[in-house]
Coordinates of C-alpha atoms and ligand atoms in Angstrom, one line a residue:
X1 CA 0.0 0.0 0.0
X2 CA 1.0 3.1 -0.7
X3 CA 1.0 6.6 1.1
X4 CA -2.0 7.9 -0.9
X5 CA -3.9 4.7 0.4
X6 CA -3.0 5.5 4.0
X7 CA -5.4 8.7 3.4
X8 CA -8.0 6.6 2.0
X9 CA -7.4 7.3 -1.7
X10 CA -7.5 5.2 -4.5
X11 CA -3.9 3.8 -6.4
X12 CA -3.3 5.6 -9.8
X13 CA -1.2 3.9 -12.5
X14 CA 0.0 6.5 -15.1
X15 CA 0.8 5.4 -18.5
X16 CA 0.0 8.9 -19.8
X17 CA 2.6 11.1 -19.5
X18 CA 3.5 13.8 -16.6
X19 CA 0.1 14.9 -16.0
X20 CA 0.1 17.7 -13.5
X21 CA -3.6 16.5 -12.8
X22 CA -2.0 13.1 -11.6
X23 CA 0.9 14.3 -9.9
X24 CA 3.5 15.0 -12.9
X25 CA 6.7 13.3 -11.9
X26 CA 7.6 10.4 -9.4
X27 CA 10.9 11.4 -8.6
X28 CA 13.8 9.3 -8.3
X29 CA 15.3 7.6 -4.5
X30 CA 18.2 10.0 -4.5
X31 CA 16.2 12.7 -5.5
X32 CA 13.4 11.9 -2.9
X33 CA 16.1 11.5 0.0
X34 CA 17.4 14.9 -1.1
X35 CA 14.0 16.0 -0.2
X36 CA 13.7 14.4 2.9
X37 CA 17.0 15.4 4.4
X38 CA 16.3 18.8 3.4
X39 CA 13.2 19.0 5.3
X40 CA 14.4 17.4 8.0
X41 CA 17.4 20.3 9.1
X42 CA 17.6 23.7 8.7
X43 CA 19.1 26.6 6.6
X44 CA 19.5 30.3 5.6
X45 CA 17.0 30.4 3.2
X46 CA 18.5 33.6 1.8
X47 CA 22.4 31.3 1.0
X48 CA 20.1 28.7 0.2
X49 CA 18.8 30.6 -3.0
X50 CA 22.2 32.2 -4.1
X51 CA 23.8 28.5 -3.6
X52 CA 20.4 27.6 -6.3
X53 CA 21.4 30.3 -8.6
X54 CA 24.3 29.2 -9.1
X55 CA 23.8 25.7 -9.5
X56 CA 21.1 26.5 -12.3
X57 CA 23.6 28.6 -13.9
X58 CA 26.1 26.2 -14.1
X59 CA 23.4 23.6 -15.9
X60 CA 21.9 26.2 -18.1
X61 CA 24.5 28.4 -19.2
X62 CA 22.9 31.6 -18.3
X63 CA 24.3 34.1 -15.2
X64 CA 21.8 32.9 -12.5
X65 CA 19.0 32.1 -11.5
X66 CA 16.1 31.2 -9.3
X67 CA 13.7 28.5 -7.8
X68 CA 10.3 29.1 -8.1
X69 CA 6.6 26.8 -6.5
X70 CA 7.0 25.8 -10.5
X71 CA 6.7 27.5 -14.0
X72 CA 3.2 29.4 -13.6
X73 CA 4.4 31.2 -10.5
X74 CA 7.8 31.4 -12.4
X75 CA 5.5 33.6 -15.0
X76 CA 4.1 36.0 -12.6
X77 CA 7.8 36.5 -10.6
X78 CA 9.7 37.1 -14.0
X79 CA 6.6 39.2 -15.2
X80 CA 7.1 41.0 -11.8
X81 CA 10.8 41.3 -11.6
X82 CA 10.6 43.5 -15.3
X83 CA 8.1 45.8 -14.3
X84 CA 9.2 46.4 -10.1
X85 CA 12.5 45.7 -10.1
X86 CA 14.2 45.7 -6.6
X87 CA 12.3 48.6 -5.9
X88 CA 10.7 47.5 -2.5
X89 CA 7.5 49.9 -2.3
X90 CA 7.0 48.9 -6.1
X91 CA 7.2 45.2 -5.4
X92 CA 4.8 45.7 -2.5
X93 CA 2.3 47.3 -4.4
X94 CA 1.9 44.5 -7.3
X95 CA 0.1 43.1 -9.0
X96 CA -1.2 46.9 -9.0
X97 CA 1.2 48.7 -11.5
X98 CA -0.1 51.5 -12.5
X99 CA 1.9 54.1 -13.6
X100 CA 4.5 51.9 -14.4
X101 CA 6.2 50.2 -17.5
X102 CA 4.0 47.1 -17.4
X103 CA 3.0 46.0 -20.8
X104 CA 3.9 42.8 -21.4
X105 CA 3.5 41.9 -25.2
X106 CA 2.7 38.0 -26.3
X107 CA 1.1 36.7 -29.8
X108 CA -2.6 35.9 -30.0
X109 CA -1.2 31.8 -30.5
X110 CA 0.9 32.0 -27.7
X111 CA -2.0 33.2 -24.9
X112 CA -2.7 29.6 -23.8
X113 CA -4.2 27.8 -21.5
X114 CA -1.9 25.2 -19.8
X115 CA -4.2 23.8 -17.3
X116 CA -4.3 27.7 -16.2
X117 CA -4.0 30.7 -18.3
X118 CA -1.1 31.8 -18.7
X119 CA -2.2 35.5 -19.6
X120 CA -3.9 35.4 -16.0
X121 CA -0.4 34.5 -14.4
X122 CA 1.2 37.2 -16.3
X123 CA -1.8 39.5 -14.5
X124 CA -0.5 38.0 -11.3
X125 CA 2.6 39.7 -11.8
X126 CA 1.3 43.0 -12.7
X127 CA 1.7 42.5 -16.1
X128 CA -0.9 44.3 -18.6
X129 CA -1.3 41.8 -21.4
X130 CA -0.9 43.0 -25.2
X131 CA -2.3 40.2 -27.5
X132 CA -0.9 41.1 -30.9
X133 CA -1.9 40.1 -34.4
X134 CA -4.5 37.1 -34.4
X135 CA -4.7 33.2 -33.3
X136 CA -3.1 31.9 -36.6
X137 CA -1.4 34.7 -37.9
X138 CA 1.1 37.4 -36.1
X139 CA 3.5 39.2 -38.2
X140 CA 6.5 41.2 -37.3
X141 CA 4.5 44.7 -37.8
X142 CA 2.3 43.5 -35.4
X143 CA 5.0 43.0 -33.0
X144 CA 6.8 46.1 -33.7
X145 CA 3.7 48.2 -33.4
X146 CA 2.5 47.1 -30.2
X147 CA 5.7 48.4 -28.9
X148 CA 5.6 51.6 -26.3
X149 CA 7.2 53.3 -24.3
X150 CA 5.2 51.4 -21.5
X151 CA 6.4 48.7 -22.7
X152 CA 8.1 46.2 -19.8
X153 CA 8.9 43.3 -22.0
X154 CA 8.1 40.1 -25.0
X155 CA 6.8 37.3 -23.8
X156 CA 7.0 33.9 -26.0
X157 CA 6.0 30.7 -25.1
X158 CA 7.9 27.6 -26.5
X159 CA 5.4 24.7 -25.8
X160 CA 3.2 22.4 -28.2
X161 CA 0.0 23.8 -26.7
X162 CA 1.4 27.3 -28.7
X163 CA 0.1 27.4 -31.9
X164 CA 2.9 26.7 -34.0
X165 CA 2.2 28.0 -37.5
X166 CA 1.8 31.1 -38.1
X167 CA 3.9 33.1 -35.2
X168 CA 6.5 34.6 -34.9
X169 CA 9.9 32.8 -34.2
X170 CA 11.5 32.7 -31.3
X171 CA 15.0 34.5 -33.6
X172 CA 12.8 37.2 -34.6
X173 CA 10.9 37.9 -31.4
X174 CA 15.0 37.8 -29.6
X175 CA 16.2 40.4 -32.5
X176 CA 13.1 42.6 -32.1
X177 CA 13.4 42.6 -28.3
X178 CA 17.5 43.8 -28.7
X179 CA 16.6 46.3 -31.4
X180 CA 13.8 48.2 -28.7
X181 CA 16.4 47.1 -25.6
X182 CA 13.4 45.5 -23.7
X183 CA 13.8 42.1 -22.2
X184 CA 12.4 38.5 -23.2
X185 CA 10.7 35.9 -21.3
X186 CA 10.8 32.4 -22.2
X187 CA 8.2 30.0 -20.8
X188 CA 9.8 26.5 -21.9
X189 CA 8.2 25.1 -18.7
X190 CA 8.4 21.3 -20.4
X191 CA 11.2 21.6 -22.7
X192 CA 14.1 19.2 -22.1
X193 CA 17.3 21.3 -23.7
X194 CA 18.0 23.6 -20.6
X195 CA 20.8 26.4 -22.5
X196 CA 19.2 26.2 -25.7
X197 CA 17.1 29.5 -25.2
X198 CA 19.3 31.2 -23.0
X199 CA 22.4 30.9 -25.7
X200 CA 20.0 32.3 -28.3
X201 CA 19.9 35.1 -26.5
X202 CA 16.9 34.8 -24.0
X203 CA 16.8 37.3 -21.0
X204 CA 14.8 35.3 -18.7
X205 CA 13.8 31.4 -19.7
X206 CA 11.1 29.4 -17.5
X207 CA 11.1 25.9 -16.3
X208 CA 9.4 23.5 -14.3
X209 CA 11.1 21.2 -11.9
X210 CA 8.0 18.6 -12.2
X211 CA 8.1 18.2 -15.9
X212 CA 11.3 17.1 -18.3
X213 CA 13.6 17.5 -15.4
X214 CA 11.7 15.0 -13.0
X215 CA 12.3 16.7 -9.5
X216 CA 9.5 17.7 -7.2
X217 CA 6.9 20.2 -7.5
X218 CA 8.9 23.4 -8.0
X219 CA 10.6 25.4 -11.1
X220 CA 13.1 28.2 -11.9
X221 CA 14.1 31.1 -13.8
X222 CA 17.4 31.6 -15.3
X223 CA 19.0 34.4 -17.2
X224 CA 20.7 37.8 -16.9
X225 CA 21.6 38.5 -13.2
X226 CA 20.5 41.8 -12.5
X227 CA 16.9 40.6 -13.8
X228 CA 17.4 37.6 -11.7
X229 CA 18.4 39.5 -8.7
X230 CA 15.0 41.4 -9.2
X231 CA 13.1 38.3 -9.4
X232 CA 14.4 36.8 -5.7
X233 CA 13.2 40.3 -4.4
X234 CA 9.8 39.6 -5.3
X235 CA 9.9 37.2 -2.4
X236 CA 9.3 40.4 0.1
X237 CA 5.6 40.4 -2.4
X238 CA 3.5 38.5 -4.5
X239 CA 6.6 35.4 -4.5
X240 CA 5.4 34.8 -0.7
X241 CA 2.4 33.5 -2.2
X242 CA 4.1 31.6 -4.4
X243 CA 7.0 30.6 -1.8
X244 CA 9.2 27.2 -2.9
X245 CA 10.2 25.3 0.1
X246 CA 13.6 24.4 1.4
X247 CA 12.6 20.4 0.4
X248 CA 11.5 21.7 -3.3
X249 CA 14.8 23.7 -3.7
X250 CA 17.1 20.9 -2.8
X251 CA 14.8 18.1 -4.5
X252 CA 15.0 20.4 -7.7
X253 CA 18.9 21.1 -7.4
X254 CA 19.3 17.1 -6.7
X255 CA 17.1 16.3 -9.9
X256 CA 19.5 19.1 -12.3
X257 CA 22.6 17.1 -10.8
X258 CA 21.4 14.3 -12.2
X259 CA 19.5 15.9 -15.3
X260 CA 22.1 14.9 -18.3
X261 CA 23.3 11.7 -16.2
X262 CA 20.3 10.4 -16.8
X263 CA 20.6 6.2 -17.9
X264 CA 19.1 5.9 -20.9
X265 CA 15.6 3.6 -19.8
X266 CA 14.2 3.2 -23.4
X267 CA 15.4 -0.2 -24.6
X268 CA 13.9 -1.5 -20.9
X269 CA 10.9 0.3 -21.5
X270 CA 10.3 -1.0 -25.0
X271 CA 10.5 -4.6 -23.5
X272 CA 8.1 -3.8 -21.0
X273 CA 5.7 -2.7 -23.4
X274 CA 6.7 -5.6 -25.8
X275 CA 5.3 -7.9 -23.2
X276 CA 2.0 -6.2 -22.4
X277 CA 1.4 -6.4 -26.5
X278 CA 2.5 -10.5 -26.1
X279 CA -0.2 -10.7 -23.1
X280 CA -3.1 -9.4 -24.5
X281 CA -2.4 -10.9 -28.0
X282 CA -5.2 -13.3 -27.9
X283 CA -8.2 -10.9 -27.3
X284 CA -10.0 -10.2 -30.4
X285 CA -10.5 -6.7 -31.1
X286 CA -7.5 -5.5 -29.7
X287 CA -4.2 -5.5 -32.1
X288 CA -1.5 -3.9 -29.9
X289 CA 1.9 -2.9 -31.3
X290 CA 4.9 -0.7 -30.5
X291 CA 5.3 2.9 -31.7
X292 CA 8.1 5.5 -31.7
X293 CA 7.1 8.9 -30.4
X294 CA 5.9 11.1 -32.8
X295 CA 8.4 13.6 -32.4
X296 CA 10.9 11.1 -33.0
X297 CA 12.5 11.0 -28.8
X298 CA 13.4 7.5 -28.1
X299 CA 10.2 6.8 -26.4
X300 CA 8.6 3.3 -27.0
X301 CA 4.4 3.2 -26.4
X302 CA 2.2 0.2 -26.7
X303 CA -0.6 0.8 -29.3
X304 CA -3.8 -0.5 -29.1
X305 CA -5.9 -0.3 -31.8
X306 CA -9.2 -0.9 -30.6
X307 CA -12.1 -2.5 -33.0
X308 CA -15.0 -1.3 -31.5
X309 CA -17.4 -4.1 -33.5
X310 CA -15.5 -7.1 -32.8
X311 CA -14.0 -5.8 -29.2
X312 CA -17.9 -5.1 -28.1
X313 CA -16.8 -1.6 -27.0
X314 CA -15.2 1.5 -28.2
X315 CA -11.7 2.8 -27.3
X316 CA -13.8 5.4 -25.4
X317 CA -15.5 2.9 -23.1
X318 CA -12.7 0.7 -22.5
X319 CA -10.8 4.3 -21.1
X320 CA -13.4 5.0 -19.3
X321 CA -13.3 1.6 -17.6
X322 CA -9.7 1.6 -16.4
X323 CA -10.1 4.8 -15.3
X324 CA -12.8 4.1 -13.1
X325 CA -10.9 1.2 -11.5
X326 CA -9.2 0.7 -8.1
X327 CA -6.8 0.9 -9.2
X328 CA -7.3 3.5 -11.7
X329 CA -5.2 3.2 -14.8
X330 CA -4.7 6.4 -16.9
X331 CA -3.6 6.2 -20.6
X332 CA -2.5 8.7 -23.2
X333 CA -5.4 9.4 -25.4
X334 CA -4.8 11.8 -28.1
X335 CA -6.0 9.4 -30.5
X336 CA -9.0 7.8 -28.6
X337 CA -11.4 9.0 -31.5
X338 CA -10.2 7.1 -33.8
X339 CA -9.9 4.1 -32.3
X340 CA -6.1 3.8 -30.6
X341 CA -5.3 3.9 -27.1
X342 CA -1.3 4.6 -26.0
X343 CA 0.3 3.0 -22.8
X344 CA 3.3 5.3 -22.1
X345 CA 5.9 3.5 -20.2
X346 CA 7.9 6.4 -18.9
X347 CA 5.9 7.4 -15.6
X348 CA 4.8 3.2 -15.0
X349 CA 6.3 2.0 -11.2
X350 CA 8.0 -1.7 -11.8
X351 CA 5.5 -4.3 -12.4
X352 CA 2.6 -2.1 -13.2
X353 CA 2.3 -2.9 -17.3
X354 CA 1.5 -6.3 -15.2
X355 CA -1.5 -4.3 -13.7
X356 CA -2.9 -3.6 -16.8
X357 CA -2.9 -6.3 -18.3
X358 CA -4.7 -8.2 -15.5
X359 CA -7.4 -5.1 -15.5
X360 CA -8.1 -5.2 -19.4
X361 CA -8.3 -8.9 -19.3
X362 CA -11.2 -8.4 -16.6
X363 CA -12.5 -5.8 -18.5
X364 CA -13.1 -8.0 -21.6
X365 CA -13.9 -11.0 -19.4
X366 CA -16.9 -8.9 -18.0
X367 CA -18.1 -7.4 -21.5
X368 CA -18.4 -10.9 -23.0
X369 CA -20.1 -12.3 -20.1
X370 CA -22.3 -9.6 -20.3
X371 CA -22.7 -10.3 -24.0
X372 CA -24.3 -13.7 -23.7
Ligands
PLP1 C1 3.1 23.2 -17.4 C2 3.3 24.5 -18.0 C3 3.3 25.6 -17.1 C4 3.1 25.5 -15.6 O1 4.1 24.8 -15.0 P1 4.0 24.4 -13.5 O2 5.4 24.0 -13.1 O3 3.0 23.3 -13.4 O4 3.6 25.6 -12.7 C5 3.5 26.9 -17.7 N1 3.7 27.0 -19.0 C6 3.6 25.9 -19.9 C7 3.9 26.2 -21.3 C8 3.5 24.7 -19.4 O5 3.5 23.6 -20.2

């Protein structure tokens, strides 16, 4: 039994992906002791963060940094750090910014929703958001034009909820921002390449600690020092709301450490997966096989192609089932309309493709006992 179970909740297998709404990462022993230890001693919080920022500088090239509660308050403390500064009565009076350089301009494609809006945590900051050009279609002009003396700074967003066609590129957003001298903000709160953004010439990039970088809930800012400097000052405001822990700072500097030491898992994982597809082999109306990532990472999923008609139910039904298990079982479903059902072996615990094979099995069991 888990801890979860102790407070009377139900055991979740994830074979979808790092799902905020399911806890996004299970972090590793080490990285879990780190967190433990931490919390169990204590430390000047103030060392504690310039120790950070230095440790996310060394891993992402740029002059320092700092943790964040994760990438959304990450959003508001960069937004916040532009338009206050270290200017202590400013950074009290945020998100209220009146009278101060506080539009922050983003396209129409980049103001997303990433299981929050992200033009709200820009708000949060103080931030007055300037959409530019339309959903599908900015252009340069746009960019250029929305551009004022009140002006704090350009946000992009590098994520695969962004639209993608149609925008601006990240190159042309960095040479407009040097050509008006106002800074850039990077959300890449699930990329995996930590410098890439920063050695284009980013002022300040977002991560999260709970997404490609596997530590606990938690995130950071890296980038230019005196703007970083700025953003550990909004801790006397609205960062106390968003405070990180001592834990979450160690637990995310423990998971960086080992972020690029990381063994490579894929060839186990594709195994894994290769013996769920050899269990459920003989069940008519499910054809399962293996499938490379669509972005082409060396990430192995089970596919299973559900025929609705022979299988006597739909890919939808049969989700719906697992998920309303004890345990629940949670798969990726991107393509559930058409029929095909992904089992994502990067977040499963040992043994738990075993788990779902046993729970499909009864599900089928029970529809064709049911069925005569
Ligand atoms: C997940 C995500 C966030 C929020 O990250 P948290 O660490 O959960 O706060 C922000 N922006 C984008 C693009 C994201 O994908």
């Amino acid at each position: 039994m888990g801890i979860y179970q102790d407070f009377g909740l139900k055991q979740i297998i994830n074979a979808s992906g790092k799902m905020t709404a399911l806890g996004a990462s299970a972090v590793h022993p080490e990285v879990a002791k780190a967190l433990s230890d931490a919390s169990m001693d204590y430390v000047d919080i103030h060392e504690l963060m310039l120790a950070a920022g230095k440790i996310i500088a060394t891993v992402t090239g740029a002059e320092d940094g700092c943790p964040t509660s994760g990438a959304a308050g990450g959003i508001a403390i960069s937004v916040a750090a532009v338009i206050a500064g270290t200017h202590l009565t400013r950074i009290e009076k945020l998100p209220f910014s009146d009278g101060l350089k506080n539009e922050i301009v983003i396209q129409k494609g980049h103001a997303i929703h990433f299981g929050a809006s992200i033009t709200q945590m820009i708000s949060l900051g103080g931030g007055k958001v300037v959409e530019v050009g339309q959903a599908n279609h900015v252009e340069k002009k746009h960019i250029m034009e929305a551009i004022n003396e009140q002006t704090a700074a350009i946000f992009y967003v590098k994520s695969h909820h962004a639209v993608q066609k149609g925008m601006q590129s990240l190159e042309t957003m960095i040479s407009i921002a040097k050509e008006y001298q106002i800074p850039i903000i990077v959300d890449a709160a699930a990329e995996e390449d930590l410098r890439k953004y920063i050695a284009m010439g980013a002022d300040l990039v977002i991560y999260s600690g709970g997404k490609a970088i596997e530590g606990p809930t938690s995130g950071f800012i890296c980038g230019r020092a005196s703007l970083i400097e700025a953003c550990r000052a909004q801790y006397k405001g609205i960062g106390r709301a968003m405070k990180v822990g001592k834990e979450a700072i160690v637990g995310l500097l423990t998971a960086l450490r080992r972020y690029g030491f990381k063994e490579d898992l894929s060839q186990e994982q594709r195994r894994r997966m290769l013996w769920l597809i050899e269990q459920i082999k003989d069940i008519n109306g499910i054809e399962g096989s293996i499938v490379q990532d669509e972005a082409g990472r060396d990430i192995y999923r089970a596919q299973l192609k559900i025929d609705s008609k022979v299988l006597g139910m739909s890919a939808h039904e049969l989700i719906r089932r697992l998920e309303e298990g004890n345990p629940a079982i949670y798969t990726r479903n991107h393509y559930a309309n058409i029929g095909i059902i992904n089992i994502d072996p990067r977040p499963l615990l040992p043994g738990q493709e075993q788990l779902i094979v046993k729970r499909i099995k009864e599900i089928v069991e029970e529809t064709y006992e049911h069925s005569i």
